[in-house]
Amino acid sequence: MGTVIDDDVSPIEEVRAVVSTDDDPNLPVWTFRMWTLGIISVVLLSYLNTFFSYRAEPLSVTTISVQVATLPIGRFMARVLPERKFRIVGFGAREFSLNPGPFNVKEHVLISIFANVGGTAYAISIIDIIRAFYYRKIAFFTCWILVITTQVLGYGWAGIMKKYVVEPAEMWWPSTLIQVSLFRAIHEKDENRMSKGKFFVIALVCSFAWYIVPGYLFATLSVISWVCWIFPNSVTAHQLGSGRNGLGLGSFSLDWTTIAAFLGNPLITPFFATINILVGYILLVYIIIPVAYWGLNVYNAKNFPIFSSVLFTAQGSRYNVTGIVNDKFEIDMNAYQEQGHINMSIFFAVSYGLGFAAIVSALTHVAIFNGKEIYHQFMSSRTGKEDVHTRMMKRYEDIPGWWFHATLLISFVLALVMCIFLKDEIQMPWWALIFASGLALMFTLPISIITATTNQSPGLNIITEYIMGVISPGKPIANVCFKTYGYISMAQAVTFLSDFKLGHYMKVPPRSMFIVQIIGTIIAGTVNVSVAWWLLGSIKGICHEELLPEGSPWTCPGDNVFFDASVIWGLVGPRRIFGPLGNYSKLNWWFLIGLSGPIVVWALTKAFPNKKWISHIHFPVLLGATAAMPPASTVNFNSWLMVAITFNFFVYTYHKKWWKRYNYVLAAALDAGLAFVTILLYFTVANKGITLDWWGQDEHCPLAKCPTAKGIETEGCPTF
């Protein structure tokens, strides 16, 4: 029996439990099957996700659906395609075959990478609000450049950072372990009585069958707020008990979509990150909000609902955002002064403060706790021993640096040309592109490190909107373009690196990964723009419920929120909300809290070196997770935390053998079953308007939306 060498084992237990240390470098990856299924997958997912994003009930078809669906198709192609080898003119003596052998796991990984870029590009919302809300013209070519460059720009600098956040074993990217576990479950032989593959199928079927109950038959199971049932006529009880519009005291869910909606799959988040989220959640929901609302009535909180993302006038009525836009699509100061300052619920206001703190704390935290490691890797490109996976990947040709440099240069120049010569269509000046790109570049490394170690990824949307709103107020399209280049190019870089880690674990040649990601992104972006262009030009009144026929599904819920953001941050501007001209200037102190928080934690670790738990206080996660509220609500957090603690503490501690074998397989099965049944319900029920109307379809907390200040009148609410 041989001894185990230290560097043959990953230092991360979750990785040791899931990722194989075996590899066959001779498996073919550039196959006809891979290209065919990969391109079909990215076209199909891009089309479906863009098409459904305009509808009242948006549907998101995920990569995991493609992973499951393409396996039998790939194996079928391996059985029926001819095995004859042939040569292509210009390729010398190299031979090719449509069928080089059995359908293998590396082909399957590359197909999934194709599918992974098949979502709806964030920049599509810019096109939607220009055409459908502001009624301005924009050329198809401008739209295409806007979408492709925002999607690809971050890839250029992400590749340069690969050695800092992909190769080190400590950067383990928890979300990739779901896919690794699924690939191994469906491709590897397992002699156990309950194999991983069998367990996956059983769990998938159960997930599929169960979701029909909360997803259609008994929707109350999605948000069980029993406190409201006990006190049906109490506004305070509803505010405390509602999981959707209140503080969610005792509220929980039996619906996987509710559980995994905003924080991701709870089975894969490390326990230390879960505890940080729990602490931040309790601090916000059960300490700050009750004190601010009932105790101090901060910002006249009782004039508005306790939990809402709607914008209000000072009298508690809904703010007419479109009423303050003039024909030149600038702010109408007379209309604005007539309506008065914009007001928010106390929950919405504090969530903005948390967002300010979270993004600043990301920089401070990484500088303090990861700075030395990053510096050493920058100087020597390696500290300590390589783990087995990094050593195994060195047998494959690495990606030349100039590939990344060329990607960055081409996409940046293309975007720059658009800003200079097509500025009338997008409003954004060339200097704003440089500024946004620099901001995204600065945050990519710290956000990647946080995502790679905690499975939580703070966004830059709030900070980018804020900065551009201060620098260039009154230009709503320039604001959303700046946000997209600053936020999404960073988010795309993080996704790119996550996919590289998946390929790292599955031993897929890096050059194959790069080419598939670039080609897939360009195909996906082109399909996104084409579908958007078609729908915006063919459906009269799209995105405007009042202009559409009754019951029309084309209400664009996401674009309405995006439009409101463009008006608030771009048109009204942060100076009239968070600056001296607004009500919420004190929220800027949260920037200082975010800056100093990690420094305090670092000081405590030095003062109490024996208290190891102090080093697990992670301010970006603690603050950043709850910044998703709203739109995330308390029932999402309650249910997510219960499941995460159950599996990553109790099951992990007391049934570790089961956890190592099945935890990530179960995570994949729950997501896959939900994806398939959602598609089924959409086409058979939701799309045809077939609904059920009975007691079990509602949360039953109608008074949670009521204000409690004296004299404020709101329809459906008691007046105090």
XYZ file of C-alpha atoms in Angstrom:
720
model
C 0.000 0.000 0.000
C 1.609 3.268 -1.179
C 1.803 6.464 0.805
C -0.196 9.507 -0.227
C 1.925 12.428 -1.334
C 0.742 15.776 -0.006
C 0.600 17.504 -3.372
C -1.429 14.646 -4.858
C -4.367 15.655 -2.705
C -6.346 18.889 -2.966
C -6.347 20.878 0.282
C -10.124 21.368 -0.164
C -12.147 18.429 1.175
C -15.108 19.111 -1.114
C -12.794 18.881 -4.143
C -11.231 15.644 -2.892
C -14.729 14.172 -2.533
C -15.896 15.072 -6.055
C -13.046 15.611 -8.543
C -11.245 12.651 -10.096
C -7.455 12.486 -10.332
C -7.641 10.216 -13.403
C -7.288 11.486 -16.948
C -7.092 10.101 -20.459
C -5.322 12.745 -22.594
C -6.113 10.787 -25.765
C -9.863 11.367 -25.637
C -10.933 13.350 -28.747
C -12.595 16.715 -28.103
C -12.716 18.408 -31.536
C -15.443 16.086 -32.777
C -18.315 16.554 -35.187
C -20.651 15.602 -32.326
C -19.270 18.301 -30.042
C -19.550 21.065 -32.626
C -23.022 20.005 -33.792
C -24.590 19.584 -30.344
C -22.702 22.577 -28.928
C -23.823 25.022 -31.630
C -27.401 23.707 -31.563
C -27.425 24.055 -27.761
C -26.190 27.647 -27.704
C -28.586 28.717 -30.485
C -31.543 27.010 -28.800
C -30.832 28.343 -25.311
C -30.120 31.866 -26.566
C -33.357 31.879 -28.531
C -35.529 30.444 -25.745
C -34.084 32.554 -22.932
C -34.354 35.787 -24.932
C -37.836 34.956 -26.206
C -39.185 34.135 -22.734
C -37.528 37.127 -21.051
C -40.164 39.427 -22.592
C -43.092 37.488 -21.173
C -45.007 38.042 -17.934
C -43.778 34.663 -16.675
C -40.094 34.654 -17.709
C -38.543 31.239 -18.171
C -34.831 30.478 -17.808
C -33.549 27.305 -19.460
C -30.292 26.356 -17.733
C -27.109 24.591 -18.763
C -27.938 21.608 -16.590
C -30.895 20.849 -18.881
C -28.467 20.646 -21.801
C -26.101 18.412 -19.823
C -28.859 15.889 -19.255
C -30.516 16.158 -22.691
C -27.382 15.919 -24.852
C -26.059 12.721 -23.244
C -28.468 10.284 -24.997
C -28.200 12.274 -28.253
C -24.382 12.133 -28.159
C -24.434 8.390 -27.489
C -26.965 7.896 -30.296
C -24.690 9.797 -32.709
C -21.763 7.595 -31.611
C -23.801 4.525 -32.600
C -25.085 5.688 -35.991
C -22.431 7.991 -37.507
C -19.951 6.406 -39.931
C -16.519 5.603 -38.517
C -14.690 5.952 -41.835
C -11.645 8.240 -41.705
C -10.941 10.834 -44.374
C -8.630 13.736 -45.094
C -9.535 17.371 -45.687
C -7.584 19.281 -48.332
C -5.124 21.669 -46.720
C -4.676 19.686 -43.499
C -1.806 17.529 -44.739
C -1.730 13.960 -43.509
C -4.167 14.542 -40.651
C -7.195 12.263 -40.703
C -10.701 13.026 -39.484
C -13.719 10.943 -38.638
C -17.312 11.879 -37.939
C -17.284 9.170 -35.284
C -13.894 8.808 -33.519
C -15.269 6.468 -30.825
C -17.698 6.489 -27.885
C -19.229 9.788 -26.813
C -16.875 10.944 -24.064
C -17.064 13.238 -21.055
C -14.707 15.900 -22.487
C -16.943 16.396 -25.525
C -19.847 16.664 -23.116
C -18.066 19.340 -21.049
C -17.415 21.474 -24.137
C -21.073 21.148 -25.207
C -22.055 22.384 -21.752
C -19.630 25.319 -22.050
C -21.340 26.219 -25.320
C -24.707 26.097 -23.535
C -23.401 28.071 -20.567
C -23.100 31.238 -22.667
C -26.616 30.777 -24.049
C -28.462 33.099 -21.704
C -29.890 36.530 -22.454
C -27.214 39.198 -22.724
C -27.680 41.971 -20.158
C -27.226 44.603 -22.869
C -30.453 43.462 -24.569
C -32.324 45.485 -21.947
C -30.576 48.635 -23.232
C -31.949 47.965 -26.717
C -35.395 47.273 -25.249
C -35.683 50.521 -23.304
C -34.316 52.617 -26.202
C -36.894 51.235 -28.632
C -39.868 50.294 -26.444
C -39.729 52.903 -23.638
C -37.913 55.965 -24.975
C -39.119 55.399 -28.568
C -35.745 56.275 -30.064
C -33.980 54.667 -33.007
C -30.918 52.457 -32.825
C -29.370 50.524 -35.713
C -29.133 46.715 -35.705
C -25.352 46.925 -36.173
C -25.029 49.229 -33.146
C -27.070 46.755 -31.101
C -24.836 43.890 -32.217
C -21.623 45.738 -31.291
C -23.111 46.733 -27.936
C -24.083 43.153 -27.044
C -20.954 41.396 -28.341
C -18.447 43.821 -26.813
C -20.129 43.861 -23.383
C -20.144 40.049 -23.401
C -16.573 39.511 -24.682
C -14.585 42.458 -23.297
C -14.034 40.872 -19.874
C -12.691 37.667 -21.415
C -9.527 39.526 -22.420
C -8.352 40.345 -18.919
C -9.926 37.227 -17.345
C -7.472 35.022 -19.188
C -4.550 37.034 -17.868
C -5.853 36.424 -14.321
C -6.302 32.693 -14.861
C -3.089 31.777 -13.016
C -4.316 33.593 -9.896
C -7.857 32.204 -9.614
C -7.958 28.966 -11.632
C -4.649 27.171 -11.104
C -4.298 27.574 -7.273
C -5.985 24.707 -5.416
C -7.420 27.091 -2.809
C -9.485 28.763 -5.551
C -11.975 25.886 -5.787
C -15.127 27.492 -7.297
C -17.858 25.559 -5.416
C -20.493 25.949 -8.151
C -18.391 23.963 -10.631
C -18.540 20.908 -8.362
C -22.229 20.409 -9.190
C -21.380 19.968 -12.860
C -18.305 17.828 -12.127
C -20.417 15.594 -9.919
C -23.104 15.286 -12.580
C -20.601 14.497 -15.352
C -19.018 11.761 -13.255
C -22.399 10.356 -12.211
C -23.617 9.908 -15.793
C -20.327 8.914 -17.463
C -18.505 6.676 -14.976
C -19.388 3.104 -14.103
C -20.408 2.611 -10.484
C -20.700 -0.883 -9.001
C -22.436 0.253 -5.793
C -26.029 -0.843 -5.217
C -27.079 2.807 -5.232
C -24.798 4.228 -7.905
C -24.441 7.974 -8.350
C -26.186 7.699 -11.711
C -29.159 5.832 -10.249
C -29.349 8.266 -7.328
C -29.318 11.173 -9.792
C -32.199 9.753 -11.836
C -34.319 9.022 -8.736
C -33.714 12.481 -7.285
C -34.408 14.125 -10.669
C -37.741 12.290 -11.013
C -38.719 13.249 -7.459
C -37.773 16.888 -8.070
C -39.736 16.871 -11.339
C -42.847 15.303 -9.786
C -42.891 17.401 -6.614
C -42.567 20.800 -8.266
C -45.947 20.346 -9.969
C -47.502 20.754 -6.495
C -46.025 24.150 -5.417
C -45.449 25.238 -9.016
C -49.102 24.861 -10.062
C -51.509 22.921 -7.838
C -50.752 24.385 -4.384
C -48.740 27.611 -4.776
C -49.087 28.499 -1.073
C -46.381 25.894 -0.407
C -43.942 28.253 -2.142
C -44.362 30.827 0.653
C -45.756 29.395 3.895
C -46.289 32.389 6.181
C -48.268 30.847 9.038
C -48.067 33.913 11.325
C -50.427 35.729 8.916
C -52.908 32.849 9.127
C -53.110 33.149 12.931
C -53.584 36.959 12.853
C -55.474 37.640 9.602
C -56.454 41.232 10.499
C -53.227 42.525 12.061
C -50.993 44.762 9.938
C -48.057 44.302 12.337
C -48.424 40.503 12.305
C -48.439 40.518 8.507
C -45.400 42.805 8.409
C -43.565 40.439 10.763
C -44.769 37.165 9.269
C -44.960 37.665 5.513
C -42.142 35.904 3.717
C -42.774 37.837 0.525
C -43.477 41.397 1.697
C -42.408 41.369 5.345
C -39.742 40.182 7.772
C -40.637 36.511 7.281
C -40.779 35.502 10.946
C -41.322 31.736 10.782
C -41.920 31.787 7.026
C -40.497 28.956 4.919
C -40.906 27.276 1.534
C -41.248 23.772 0.106
C -40.481 24.973 -3.416
C -36.958 24.556 -4.804
C -37.308 27.625 -7.051
C -37.930 29.761 -3.970
C -35.096 28.131 -2.041
C -32.418 28.482 -4.732
C -33.705 31.604 -6.499
C -31.265 34.336 -5.443
C -28.417 32.795 -3.440
C -27.829 29.825 -5.723
C -27.889 26.160 -4.796
C -27.623 25.897 -0.963
C -26.057 22.432 -1.083
C -22.802 23.773 -2.518
C -22.125 26.893 -0.456
C -19.322 26.396 2.122
C -20.511 26.394 5.729
C -18.376 29.390 6.746
C -19.991 31.437 3.951
C -23.439 30.263 5.076
C -22.768 31.487 8.627
C -21.644 34.882 7.299
C -24.880 35.125 5.313
C -26.880 34.098 8.402
C -25.221 36.745 10.577
C -25.695 39.475 7.963
C -29.331 38.425 7.470
C -30.170 38.480 11.205
C -28.390 41.823 11.597
C -30.398 43.396 8.774
C -33.836 41.804 9.132
C -34.221 41.327 12.873
C -32.129 44.189 14.298
C -31.607 47.118 11.872
C -35.022 47.080 10.153
C -37.244 46.740 13.291
C -35.265 49.478 15.083
C -35.349 51.778 12.027
C -39.063 51.173 11.329
C -40.827 50.807 14.694
C -38.212 52.385 16.934
C -36.834 55.436 15.139
C -39.141 55.789 12.096
C -36.033 56.553 9.989
C -36.767 58.364 6.696
C -40.485 58.439 7.674
C -40.440 54.658 7.225
C -44.023 54.186 8.458
C -45.353 56.220 5.502
C -44.463 53.285 3.258
C -44.580 49.473 3.324
C -41.825 47.928 5.429
C -40.558 45.819 2.494
C -40.949 47.017 -1.083
C -38.850 47.922 -4.119
C -41.476 50.391 -5.374
C -40.679 54.141 -5.399
C -43.051 56.422 -3.497
C -44.023 60.049 -3.045
C -43.790 61.538 0.445
C -47.522 60.804 0.930
C -47.042 57.071 0.351
C -48.514 56.831 -3.162
C -46.584 55.210 -5.990
C -44.169 57.578 -7.752
C -45.039 58.256 -11.399
C -41.563 57.751 -12.854
C -42.540 58.211 -16.504
C -44.329 61.448 -15.581
C -41.015 63.249 -14.977
C -39.542 62.494 -18.438
C -39.914 65.170 -21.114
C -39.975 64.780 -24.918
C -36.189 65.169 -25.150
C -35.940 62.331 -22.680
C -34.445 64.563 -20.042
C -35.837 65.359 -16.607
C -38.917 67.586 -16.504
C -38.044 69.719 -13.481
C -41.560 71.143 -13.121
C -43.073 67.659 -13.006
C -40.340 66.484 -10.652
C -40.860 69.397 -8.252
C -44.606 68.783 -8.345
C -44.224 65.134 -7.303
C -41.361 65.882 -4.918
C -38.414 63.768 -3.797
C -38.307 60.053 -4.497
C -38.900 57.925 -1.384
C -38.162 54.260 -0.691
C -39.248 51.655 1.845
C -36.828 51.359 4.748
C -35.834 47.906 3.547
C -35.039 49.135 0.031
C -33.067 52.095 1.365
C -30.957 49.979 3.722
C -30.356 47.412 0.963
C -28.743 50.176 -1.105
C -26.505 51.003 1.861
C -25.503 47.361 2.119
C -24.720 47.330 -1.586
C -22.420 50.338 -1.149
C -20.618 48.657 1.759
C -20.350 45.225 0.110
C -18.579 46.383 -3.037
C -16.011 48.505 -1.164
C -15.381 45.740 1.402
C -14.570 43.350 -1.463
C -11.486 45.392 -2.333
C -10.390 45.822 1.286
C -10.932 42.171 2.183
C -8.990 40.774 -0.771
C -6.171 43.290 -0.311
C -5.755 42.339 3.364
C -6.386 38.583 3.318
C -5.231 37.624 -0.202
C -2.834 40.450 -1.092
C 0.388 38.685 -0.100
C -0.553 35.528 -2.017
C -1.488 37.529 -5.127
C 1.778 39.458 -4.922
C 3.882 36.278 -4.695
C 2.004 34.718 -7.602
C 2.498 37.862 -9.620
C 6.241 37.803 -8.909
C 6.846 34.088 -9.298
C 3.507 32.891 -10.739
C 3.439 30.170 -8.102
C 3.584 29.857 -4.321
C 3.841 26.509 -2.606
C 3.239 23.128 -4.207
C 0.944 22.559 -7.138
C -1.955 20.241 -6.536
C -2.502 17.179 -8.692
C -5.037 18.854 -10.989
C -2.752 21.753 -11.902
C 0.130 19.356 -12.591
C -2.056 17.151 -14.779
C -3.239 20.138 -16.830
C 0.365 20.992 -17.726
C 0.403 18.097 -20.190
C -1.897 20.168 -22.430
C -0.812 23.152 -24.510
C -1.585 26.365 -22.652
C -3.367 29.300 -24.280
C -0.920 31.812 -25.783
C -1.092 35.181 -24.041
C -1.642 36.991 -27.312
C -5.057 35.278 -27.690
C -6.289 37.141 -24.626
C -4.572 40.379 -25.620
C -6.121 40.210 -29.102
C -9.578 39.499 -27.635
C -9.271 42.488 -25.326
C -7.918 44.806 -28.030
C -10.466 43.893 -30.729
C -13.505 44.113 -28.423
C -12.291 47.358 -26.829
C -11.533 49.046 -30.168
C -14.922 47.956 -31.533
C -16.657 49.443 -28.477
C -14.575 52.612 -28.749
C -15.547 53.042 -32.411
C -19.207 52.703 -31.396
C -18.853 55.333 -28.644
C -17.135 57.808 -30.996
C -19.106 57.381 -34.232
C -22.483 56.138 -32.938
C -22.693 58.262 -29.803
C -26.055 59.754 -30.850
C -27.595 56.300 -30.457
C -26.070 55.259 -27.108
C -25.188 58.622 -25.444
C -22.011 57.232 -23.828
C -18.783 59.185 -24.570
C -15.492 57.416 -25.254
C -13.969 58.386 -21.902
C -16.845 56.673 -20.083
C -15.982 53.390 -21.846
C -12.370 53.645 -20.653
C -13.528 54.476 -17.117
C -16.081 51.622 -17.017
C -13.549 49.113 -18.364
C -10.981 50.223 -15.799
C -13.533 49.832 -13.012
C -14.448 46.325 -14.186
C -10.786 45.358 -14.515
C -10.042 46.599 -10.984
C -12.841 44.527 -9.450
C -12.499 41.315 -11.485
C -9.715 39.805 -9.369
C -11.259 40.465 -5.924
C -14.755 39.393 -7.034
C -13.289 36.249 -8.653
C -11.471 35.339 -5.442
C -14.642 35.835 -3.385
C -16.695 33.756 -5.840
C -14.022 31.047 -6.030
C -13.925 30.595 -2.260
C -17.466 31.402 -1.051
C -19.814 30.856 -4.027
C -21.139 34.401 -3.524
C -20.479 37.052 -6.170
C -21.043 40.741 -5.318
C -22.198 42.815 -8.292
C -21.060 46.212 -9.533
C -24.443 47.389 -10.772
C -25.148 49.789 -7.886
C -21.703 51.380 -7.800
C -21.508 51.821 -11.590
C -24.957 53.444 -11.721
C -23.989 55.715 -8.853
C -20.674 56.842 -10.385
C -22.082 57.627 -13.839
C -25.126 59.301 -12.326
C -22.859 61.703 -10.417
C -20.485 62.366 -13.325
C -23.067 62.694 -16.078
C -26.622 63.196 -14.768
C -29.575 63.542 -17.097
C -28.413 60.886 -19.587
C -30.282 57.640 -18.894
C -28.903 55.595 -21.825
C -25.330 56.652 -21.073
C -25.922 55.517 -17.482
C -27.134 52.016 -18.385
C -24.378 51.611 -21.007
C -21.755 52.580 -18.419
C -23.334 50.148 -15.937
C -23.285 47.350 -18.486
C -19.649 47.843 -19.513
C -18.571 48.269 -15.887
C -20.679 45.504 -14.334
C -21.294 42.880 -17.005
C -17.778 42.794 -18.448
C -16.624 41.967 -14.896
C -19.412 39.396 -14.427
C -18.573 37.818 -17.799
C -14.911 37.606 -16.770
C -15.913 35.764 -13.574
C -18.119 33.357 -15.565
C -15.262 32.790 -18.031
C -12.907 31.898 -15.164
C -15.507 29.626 -13.572
C -15.830 27.708 -16.842
C -12.046 27.428 -17.004
C -12.066 25.880 -13.524
C -14.643 23.346 -14.710
C -12.343 22.471 -17.607
C -9.416 22.354 -15.153
C -11.212 19.777 -13.004
C -12.392 17.759 -16.026
C -8.941 17.933 -17.735
C -10.226 19.571 -20.903
C -7.507 21.152 -23.099
C -7.442 24.925 -22.338
C -7.289 25.991 -25.973
C -10.506 24.086 -26.670
C -12.194 25.842 -23.768
C -11.156 29.290 -24.992
C -12.273 28.761 -28.590
C -15.621 27.283 -27.567
C -16.320 30.156 -25.162
C -15.475 32.864 -27.713
C -17.414 31.274 -30.595
C -20.345 30.401 -28.334
C -20.567 33.952 -26.970
C -20.568 35.508 -30.451
C -23.276 33.073 -31.636
C -25.353 33.673 -28.485
C -25.072 37.462 -28.761
C -26.103 37.405 -32.428
C -29.162 35.269 -31.622
C -30.026 37.529 -28.645
C -30.025 40.652 -30.827
C -31.941 38.972 -33.678
C -34.728 37.715 -31.403
C -34.997 41.093 -29.627
C -35.087 42.961 -32.950
C -37.811 40.655 -34.267
C -40.036 40.910 -31.162
C -39.629 44.689 -30.749
C -40.589 45.214 -34.389
C -43.475 42.748 -34.625
C -45.459 43.030 -31.361
C -47.365 46.295 -31.111
C -47.221 47.842 -27.634
C -44.678 45.338 -26.356
C -43.581 45.951 -22.746
C -46.549 48.290 -22.065
C -49.370 46.414 -20.337
C -51.786 49.304 -20.864
C -51.190 49.231 -24.660
C -51.409 45.440 -25.052
C -54.583 43.353 -25.475
C -55.966 42.069 -22.174
C -54.109 38.961 -21.028
C -51.172 39.533 -23.386
C -47.982 37.953 -21.981
C -45.550 40.464 -23.578
C -45.190 42.707 -20.500
C -41.358 42.594 -20.122
C -41.128 42.605 -16.286
C -37.309 42.764 -16.263
C -37.168 45.623 -18.746
C -39.643 47.685 -16.716
C -37.291 47.473 -13.724
C -34.321 48.290 -15.976
C -36.181 51.324 -17.344
C -36.968 52.574 -13.833
C -33.267 52.244 -12.959
C -32.286 54.253 -16.038
C -34.648 57.045 -14.992
C -33.691 57.051 -11.314
C -29.918 56.827 -11.724
C -29.501 58.400 -15.145
C -32.347 60.874 -15.422
C -32.974 61.983 -11.833
C -29.434 61.144 -10.756
C -28.007 60.097 -7.370
C -27.480 63.741 -6.269
C -31.294 64.038 -6.042
C -31.562 60.746 -4.106
C -28.319 60.005 -2.230
C -26.740 63.457 -2.448
C -27.493 66.859 -0.905
C -30.643 67.248 -3.038
C -32.189 63.943 -1.884
C -33.458 62.237 1.261
C -30.826 59.511 1.604
C -27.416 61.190 1.825
C -26.599 59.455 5.134
C -26.538 56.088 3.347
C -23.130 57.112 1.973
C -21.665 56.306 5.403
C -22.043 52.650 4.409
C -19.073 53.105 2.085
C -16.948 53.765 5.178
C -18.418 50.723 6.964
C -17.483 48.532 3.993
C -13.994 50.002 3.827
C -13.242 49.570 7.540
C -15.044 46.293 8.271
C -12.351 43.922 6.921
C -9.653 46.026 8.656
C -11.423 45.483 11.998
C -11.624 41.727 11.341
C -7.913 41.626 10.464
C -7.060 43.530 13.672
C -9.118 41.052 15.726
C -7.297 38.081 14.162
C -3.986 39.624 15.227
C -5.262 40.502 18.717
C -6.790 37.049 19.308
C -4.716 34.589 17.228
C -6.166 31.571 19.063
C -9.750 32.460 18.041
C -9.699 30.812 14.616
C -13.367 31.577 13.955
C -12.578 35.304 13.636
C -10.686 34.703 10.385
C -13.890 33.260 8.897
C -15.729 36.588 9.233
C -16.071 37.547 5.571
C -17.445 41.085 5.231
C -18.157 41.031 1.458
C -20.313 37.917 1.920
C -21.857 39.104 5.184
C -22.941 42.376 3.583
C -23.274 41.361 -0.031
C -25.687 38.458 0.309
C -28.480 40.506 1.863
C -27.921 43.276 -0.686
C -29.986 41.026 -3.004
C -33.034 42.049 -0.929
C -35.240 43.182 -2.629
C -36.011 41.554 -5.084
C -35.026 38.589 -2.914
C -37.402 38.297 0.039
C -37.130 36.857 3.517
C -38.679 33.500 2.611
C -35.842 32.980 0.096
C -33.271 33.497 2.842
C -35.090 31.523 5.550
C -35.466 28.444 3.361
C -32.005 28.705 1.799
C -30.326 28.981 5.209
C -32.252 25.983 6.601
C -31.235 23.752 3.695
C -27.621 25.010 3.602
C -27.083 24.449 7.350
C -28.801 21.041 7.258
C -26.588 19.640 4.503
C -23.306 21.490 5.026
C -23.227 21.148 8.799
C -25.451 18.345 10.086
C -25.217 15.936 7.136
C -21.562 16.864 6.558
C -20.697 16.353 10.242
C -22.730 13.244 11.070
C -23.107 11.502 7.682
C -19.933 12.532 5.893
C -19.715 9.354 3.797
C -23.180 10.034 2.319
C -22.352 13.723 1.898
C -19.146 13.005 -0.032
C -20.896 10.554 -2.307
C -24.248 12.144 -3.009
C -24.399 15.821 -1.942
C -23.365 17.359 -5.263
C -25.284 14.749 -7.257
C -28.432 15.715 -5.320
C -27.729 19.407 -6.002
C -27.538 18.719 -9.745
C -30.646 16.522 -9.753
C -32.804 19.096 -7.953
C -31.794 21.782 -10.472
C -32.274 19.496 -13.487
C -35.691 18.195 -12.406
C -36.882 21.731 -11.793
C -35.607 22.914 -15.192
C -37.504 20.201 -17.103
C -40.799 20.520 -15.203
C -40.705 24.325 -15.520
C -40.508 23.992 -19.307
C -43.329 21.427 -19.264
C -45.613 23.586 -17.094
C -44.871 26.643 -19.197
C -45.957 25.076 -22.481
C -48.878 23.047 -21.126
C -50.385 25.432 -18.573
C -48.899 28.940 -18.151
C -48.601 29.696 -21.865
C -52.293 28.869 -22.357
C -53.455 30.913 -19.386
C -54.813 27.884 -17.499
C -54.851 28.831 -13.835
C -56.332 27.533 -10.585
C -58.273 29.816 -8.250
C -58.578 28.553 -4.679
C -57.230 29.254 -1.160
C -53.967 27.368 -1.800
C -52.719 29.787 -4.444
C -51.850 32.769 -2.229
C -49.587 33.695 0.692
C -52.517 35.283 2.601
C -50.577 38.248 3.985
C -52.283 41.155 2.160
C -51.714 43.683 4.959
C -47.912 43.329 4.831
C -47.861 45.995 2.088
C -49.660 48.563 4.240
C -48.067 51.694 5.722
C -48.717 52.370 9.419
C -48.239 56.146 9.722
C -51.226 58.204 10.841
C -53.297 59.668 8.044
C -51.668 57.743 5.158
C -54.399 56.265 2.981
C -53.692 53.250 0.791
C -56.237 51.152 -1.092
C -56.962 47.869 0.686
C -55.292 49.009 3.914
C -56.688 50.344 7.198
C -56.057 54.030 7.922
C -54.474 54.707 11.297
